[in-house]
Coordinates of C-alpha atoms in Angstrom, one line a residue:
X1 CA -41.8 -36.8 -74.5
X2 CA -40.1 -33.3 -74.6
X3 CA -41.8 -30.5 -72.9
X4 CA -39.6 -27.9 -74.8
X5 CA -41.9 -25.6 -76.8
X6 CA -39.0 -23.1 -78.0
X7 CA -37.8 -23.5 -81.5
X8 CA -34.3 -22.5 -80.6
X9 CA -31.9 -23.2 -77.7
X10 CA -30.9 -20.6 -75.1
X11 CA -27.3 -19.6 -75.4
X12 CA -27.6 -18.7 -71.7
X13 CA -27.6 -22.4 -70.8
X14 CA -24.4 -24.4 -70.5
X15 CA -25.4 -26.8 -73.2
X16 CA -26.5 -24.1 -75.6
X17 CA -23.4 -22.0 -75.0
X18 CA -20.9 -24.9 -75.6
X19 CA -22.8 -26.3 -78.5
X20 CA -22.6 -23.0 -80.5
X21 CA -19.2 -21.9 -79.3
X22 CA -17.3 -24.9 -77.9
X23 CA -17.2 -27.4 -80.7
X24 CA -15.0 -28.0 -83.7
X25 CA -18.0 -28.2 -85.9
X26 CA -19.0 -24.7 -85.0
X27 CA -15.7 -23.0 -84.5
X28 CA -16.6 -20.5 -87.4
X29 CA -19.3 -19.3 -85.0
X30 CA -16.8 -18.7 -82.2
X31 CA -14.4 -16.9 -84.7
X32 CA -17.3 -14.8 -85.9
X33 CA -18.2 -13.7 -82.3
X34 CA -14.6 -13.0 -81.3
X35 CA -14.0 -10.8 -84.3
X36 CA -17.2 -8.9 -83.7
X37 CA -16.1 -8.4 -80.2
X38 CA -12.7 -6.9 -81.2
X39 CA -14.6 -4.7 -83.9
X40 CA -11.6 -4.8 -86.3
X41 CA -8.9 -4.1 -83.8
X42 CA -7.9 -7.7 -83.9
X43 CA -8.6 -10.3 -86.5
X44 CA -8.8 -14.1 -85.8
X45 CA -8.8 -16.5 -88.8
X46 CA -8.6 -19.9 -87.0
X47 CA -8.7 -21.5 -83.6
X48 CA -7.8 -24.9 -82.0
X49 CA -9.9 -26.0 -79.2
X50 CA -7.8 -26.9 -76.0
X51 CA -8.6 -29.0 -72.9
X52 CA -11.2 -27.1 -70.8
X53 CA -10.3 -28.9 -67.6
X54 CA -7.2 -27.8 -65.8
X55 CA -5.7 -29.1 -62.5
X56 CA -3.6 -27.0 -60.1
X57 CA -0.4 -28.0 -58.5
X58 CA -0.2 -31.2 -56.4
X59 CA -0.3 -29.3 -53.1
X60 CA -3.5 -27.3 -53.8
X61 CA -5.2 -29.6 -56.3
X62 CA -7.3 -26.4 -57.2
X63 CA -9.1 -27.0 -60.4
X64 CA -10.5 -24.7 -63.2
X65 CA -13.1 -25.8 -65.8
X66 CA -13.5 -23.3 -68.6
X67 CA -16.7 -23.1 -70.8
X68 CA -14.5 -22.5 -73.9
X69 CA -10.7 -22.6 -74.1
X70 CA -8.9 -22.3 -77.5
X71 CA -5.8 -21.1 -79.1
X72 CA -5.4 -19.0 -82.3
X73 CA -3.0 -19.6 -85.2
X74 CA -0.6 -17.1 -83.5
X75 CA -0.6 -19.0 -80.2
X76 CA -2.9 -16.5 -78.3
X77 CA -5.0 -18.2 -75.7
X78 CA -8.7 -17.4 -75.2
X79 CA -11.0 -18.3 -72.3
X80 CA -14.6 -17.6 -73.0
X81 CA -17.0 -17.9 -70.1
X82 CA -20.8 -17.4 -69.7
X83 CA -21.6 -16.3 -66.2
X84 CA -25.3 -16.1 -65.2
X85 CA -25.0 -15.3 -61.5
X86 CA -23.0 -12.7 -59.5
X87 CA -20.2 -14.2 -57.4
X88 CA -18.6 -12.3 -54.5
X89 CA -15.1 -13.0 -55.7
X90 CA -15.7 -13.2 -59.5
X91 CA -12.8 -10.9 -60.2
X92 CA -10.5 -13.2 -58.2
X93 CA -11.9 -16.1 -60.2
X94 CA -11.1 -14.4 -63.5
X95 CA -7.5 -13.7 -62.4
X96 CA -7.2 -17.3 -61.2
X97 CA -8.4 -18.7 -64.5
X98 CA -5.9 -16.6 -66.5
X99 CA -3.0 -18.1 -64.7
X100 CA -3.6 -21.5 -66.3
X101 CA -2.9 -20.5 -69.9
X102 CA 0.0 -18.4 -68.5
X103 CA 1.7 -21.2 -66.5
X104 CA 1.2 -23.9 -69.2
X105 CA 3.3 -21.8 -71.7
X106 CA 6.3 -22.4 -69.5
X107 CA 8.7 -24.4 -71.4
X108 CA 10.7 -27.2 -69.5
X109 CA 14.5 -26.7 -69.4
X110 CA 16.9 -23.9 -68.8
X111 CA 16.7 -22.4 -72.3
X112 CA 13.2 -20.9 -72.0
X113 CA 13.4 -17.0 -72.1
X114 CA 10.0 -16.5 -70.4
X115 CA 8.4 -15.3 -73.7
X116 CA 4.6 -15.5 -73.3
X117 CA 1.8 -15.4 -75.9
X118 CA -1.3 -13.1 -75.3
X119 CA -3.9 -14.5 -72.9
X120 CA -7.5 -13.2 -73.2
X121 CA -10.2 -14.0 -70.5
X122 CA -13.7 -13.0 -71.9
X123 CA -16.6 -13.1 -69.4
X124 CA -20.2 -12.8 -70.8
X125 CA -22.2 -11.6 -67.8
X126 CA -25.9 -12.1 -67.6
X127 CA -26.0 -9.6 -64.6
X128 CA -24.9 -6.0 -64.0
X129 CA -21.3 -6.3 -62.4
X130 CA -21.8 -3.0 -60.7
X131 CA -17.9 -2.5 -60.8
X132 CA -17.0 1.0 -59.7
X133 CA -14.0 1.0 -62.0
X134 CA -16.3 0.6 -65.0
X135 CA -18.2 3.2 -66.9
X136 CA -21.8 2.2 -65.9
X137 CA -23.2 3.4 -69.3
X138 CA -20.9 0.9 -71.2
X139 CA -21.7 -2.8 -71.5
X140 CA -18.3 -3.9 -72.6
X141 CA -15.1 -3.3 -70.5
X142 CA -11.5 -4.1 -71.3
X143 CA -9.0 -4.4 -68.3
X144 CA -5.3 -4.4 -68.7
X145 CA -2.3 -4.0 -66.5
X146 CA -1.6 -0.1 -66.4
X147 CA 0.5 2.3 -64.6
X148 CA -1.7 4.0 -62.1
X149 CA -0.1 7.4 -62.6
X150 CA 0.2 7.6 -66.4
X151 CA -2.6 5.2 -67.1
X152 CA -0.4 3.8 -69.9
X153 CA -0.5 0.0 -70.6
X154 CA 2.4 -1.7 -68.7
X155 CA 1.8 -5.2 -70.1
X156 CA -0.1 -5.6 -73.2
X157 CA -0.5 -9.4 -73.4
X158 CA -3.0 -9.9 -70.7
X159 CA -6.7 -8.8 -71.3
X160 CA -9.9 -9.2 -69.2
X161 CA -12.9 -8.4 -71.3
X162 CA -16.3 -8.3 -69.3
X163 CA -19.4 -8.0 -71.4
X164 CA -22.6 -7.3 -69.4
X165 CA -25.0 -8.7 -71.9
X166 CA -28.0 -8.0 -69.4
X167 CA -27.6 -4.4 -70.3
X168 CA -28.1 -4.9 -74.1
X169 CA -31.6 -3.7 -74.8
X170 CA -31.7 -3.1 -78.6
X171 CA -34.6 -4.5 -80.6
X172 CA -34.1 -6.5 -83.7
X173 CA -34.7 -3.4 -85.8
X174 CA -32.0 -1.4 -84.0
X175 CA -29.1 -3.7 -84.7
X176 CA -26.4 -1.6 -86.2
X177 CA -23.1 -3.6 -85.8
X178 CA -22.1 -7.3 -86.0
X179 CA -21.5 -7.2 -82.3
X180 CA -25.2 -5.9 -81.8
X181 CA -26.3 -8.9 -83.7
X182 CA -24.3 -11.4 -81.5
X183 CA -25.4 -9.7 -78.3
X184 CA -29.1 -9.8 -79.4
X185 CA -28.8 -13.5 -80.3
X186 CA -27.0 -14.4 -76.9
X187 CA -29.8 -12.7 -75.0
X188 CA -32.9 -13.6 -77.1
X189 CA -32.4 -16.7 -79.3
X190 CA -34.8 -18.9 -77.3
X191 CA -37.6 -16.4 -77.6
X192 CA -37.4 -16.3 -81.4
X193 CA -39.9 -18.4 -83.6
X194 CA -38.0 -17.6 -86.8
X195 CA -34.6 -16.2 -88.0
X196 CA -35.1 -12.4 -88.5
X197 CA -34.1 -10.9 -91.9
X198 CA -31.4 -8.8 -90.2
X199 CA -29.7 -11.8 -89.0
X200 CA -29.4 -13.6 -92.4
X201 CA -25.8 -14.2 -93.5
X202 CA -23.6 -17.2 -93.7
X203 CA -22.5 -17.2 -90.2
X204 CA -26.0 -16.6 -88.6
X205 CA -27.6 -19.0 -91.0
X206 CA -25.3 -21.7 -89.5
X207 CA -26.0 -20.5 -86.0
X208 CA -29.7 -20.9 -86.4
X209 CA -29.5 -24.3 -88.0
X210 CA -27.3 -25.5 -85.1
X211 CA -29.6 -23.9 -82.5
X212 CA -32.8 -25.5 -83.9
X213 CA -34.2 -28.0 -81.2
X214 CA -36.1 -30.1 -83.7
X215 CA -32.8 -31.3 -85.2
X216 CA -31.5 -32.7 -81.8
X217 CA -31.1 -36.5 -81.3
X218 CA -32.7 -38.0 -78.1
X219 CA -29.3 -37.6 -76.1
X220 CA -28.9 -34.0 -77.2
X221 CA -32.5 -33.3 -76.2
X222 CA -32.0 -34.8 -72.8
X223 CA -28.8 -32.9 -72.2
X224 CA -30.4 -29.6 -73.3
X225 CA -33.4 -30.2 -71.0
X226 CA -31.2 -30.8 -68.1
X227 CA -29.2 -27.7 -68.8
X228 CA -32.2 -25.6 -69.3
X229 CA -33.6 -26.9 -66.0
X230 CA -30.3 -26.0 -64.1
X231 CA -30.5 -22.4 -65.7
X232 CA -34.1 -21.9 -64.7
X233 CA -33.6 -23.2 -61.1
X234 CA -30.6 -20.8 -60.8
X235 CA -32.7 -17.9 -62.2
X236 CA -35.7 -18.7 -60.0
X237 CA -33.4 -18.9 -56.9
X238 CA -31.8 -15.6 -57.7
X239 CA -35.2 -13.9 -58.4
X240 CA -36.5 -15.2 -55.1
X241 CA -33.4 -14.1 -53.2
X242 CA -33.8 -10.6 -54.8
X243 CA -37.5 -10.4 -53.9
X244 CA -36.8 -11.5 -50.2
X245 CA -33.9 -9.0 -50.1
X246 CA -36.1 -6.1 -51.4
X247 CA -39.0 -7.0 -49.0
X248 CA -36.6 -7.4 -46.0
X249 CA -35.1 -4.0 -46.9
X250 CA -38.6 -2.4 -47.0
X251 CA -39.5 -4.0 -43.7
X252 CA -36.4 -2.8 -42.1
X253 CA -36.8 0.7 -43.6
X254 CA -40.4 0.8 -42.2
X255 CA -39.2 -0.4 -38.8
X256 CA -36.4 2.1 -38.7
X257 CA -38.7 4.9 -39.9
X258 CA -41.0 4.1 -37.0
X259 CA -38.3 4.1 -34.5
X260 CA -37.1 7.3 -35.9
X261 CA -40.6 8.7 -35.7
X262 CA -40.9 7.7 -32.1
X263 CA -37.5 9.1 -31.2
X264 CA -38.3 12.5 -32.9
X265 CA -41.6 12.5 -31.1
X266 CA -40.0 11.9 -27.7
X267 CA -37.3 14.6 -28.5
X268 CA -40.1 17.1 -29.3
X269 CA -41.8 16.4 -26.1
X270 CA -38.5 16.9 -24.2
X271 CA -37.8 20.3 -26.0
X272 CA -41.3 21.4 -25.1
X273 CA -40.7 20.6 -21.4
X274 CA -37.3 22.3 -21.5
X275 CA -38.9 25.4 -22.9
X276 CA -41.2 25.5 -19.9
X277 CA -38.4 24.8 -17.4
X278 CA -36.4 27.6 -19.1
X279 CA -39.2 30.1 -18.7
X280 CA -39.4 29.1 -15.0
X281 CA -35.8 30.1 -14.7
X282 CA -34.2 26.8 -14.2
X283 CA -30.4 26.5 -15.4
X284 CA -29.4 24.5 -18.5
X285 CA -27.6 21.7 -16.5
X286 CA -30.8 21.0 -14.4
X287 CA -32.9 21.0 -17.5
X288 CA -30.6 18.7 -19.4
X289 CA -30.4 16.2 -16.5
X290 CA -34.2 16.2 -16.2
X291 CA -34.9 15.9 -20.0
X292 CA -32.0 14.1 -21.3
X293 CA -31.4 16.7 -23.9
X294 CA -27.8 17.5 -25.1
X295 CA -25.9 20.9 -25.4
X296 CA -26.8 21.2 -29.1
X297 CA -30.6 20.6 -28.2
X298 CA -30.3 23.3 -25.6
X299 CA -28.9 25.7 -28.1
X300 CA -31.9 25.1 -30.2
X301 CA -34.2 25.7 -27.2
X302 CA -32.5 29.0 -26.2
X303 CA -32.5 30.3 -29.7
X304 CA -36.2 29.9 -30.2

């Protein structure tokens, strides 16, 4: 018997994300999200899902498995990823992933002129990326190849879009744009017990229908339970590591503070002795040799 009490799935799980955004049945939801992300600067009318598993060349056998991989009617390639945990080389991974849709466009034969279609790598991040190149007040960041002097775009057919959904904190009553609505759903869907009035239209009606756990067959329910457990295990591990890191930092800080306090105390004693020795007429070299004070310490002693 299922132990799931939520009404709707979590889109932060692998199962939930791929069910809503990674199937032909729900491709209108993916199109709706992408169009909201571009906010009118780019309009997508149709997508075709592509194989999400890609093998590297025979020498490296390096493999990439995308959450969602699709192509628009214009031949543009989209990789869409949900990332729940920080990775040390996450930027490298983003770049590595983008090479697959680039390389697969290479036509065989000598007549290919190296024309490439646009490639988008979209990463939805359930963590603060803390990237120095980003504006920390923004949650969506678009990276392109630019000239470092003029800051003008050098190559306009390769985009990396990072969306730090963890930074999205609007309530359901504060949702102004379609993108706001999508980000709210991405972060909060499994916490809802009903579809809010502000999220009622054709696209979101379909999303809530597809996300309702009560409609799942036994296999879908098992797959979601496994995916939810994996997500919770990951989150618990991260939370534990963070707590342990904070506690270790505090302990080291206290120890360092005690050490610094002891050092300052010993130095104060040495300065007090130096003052007495100075009053007795002893020279600085003798005082420094006896107390371990430095030239700068003696300057302080002499000036007092």
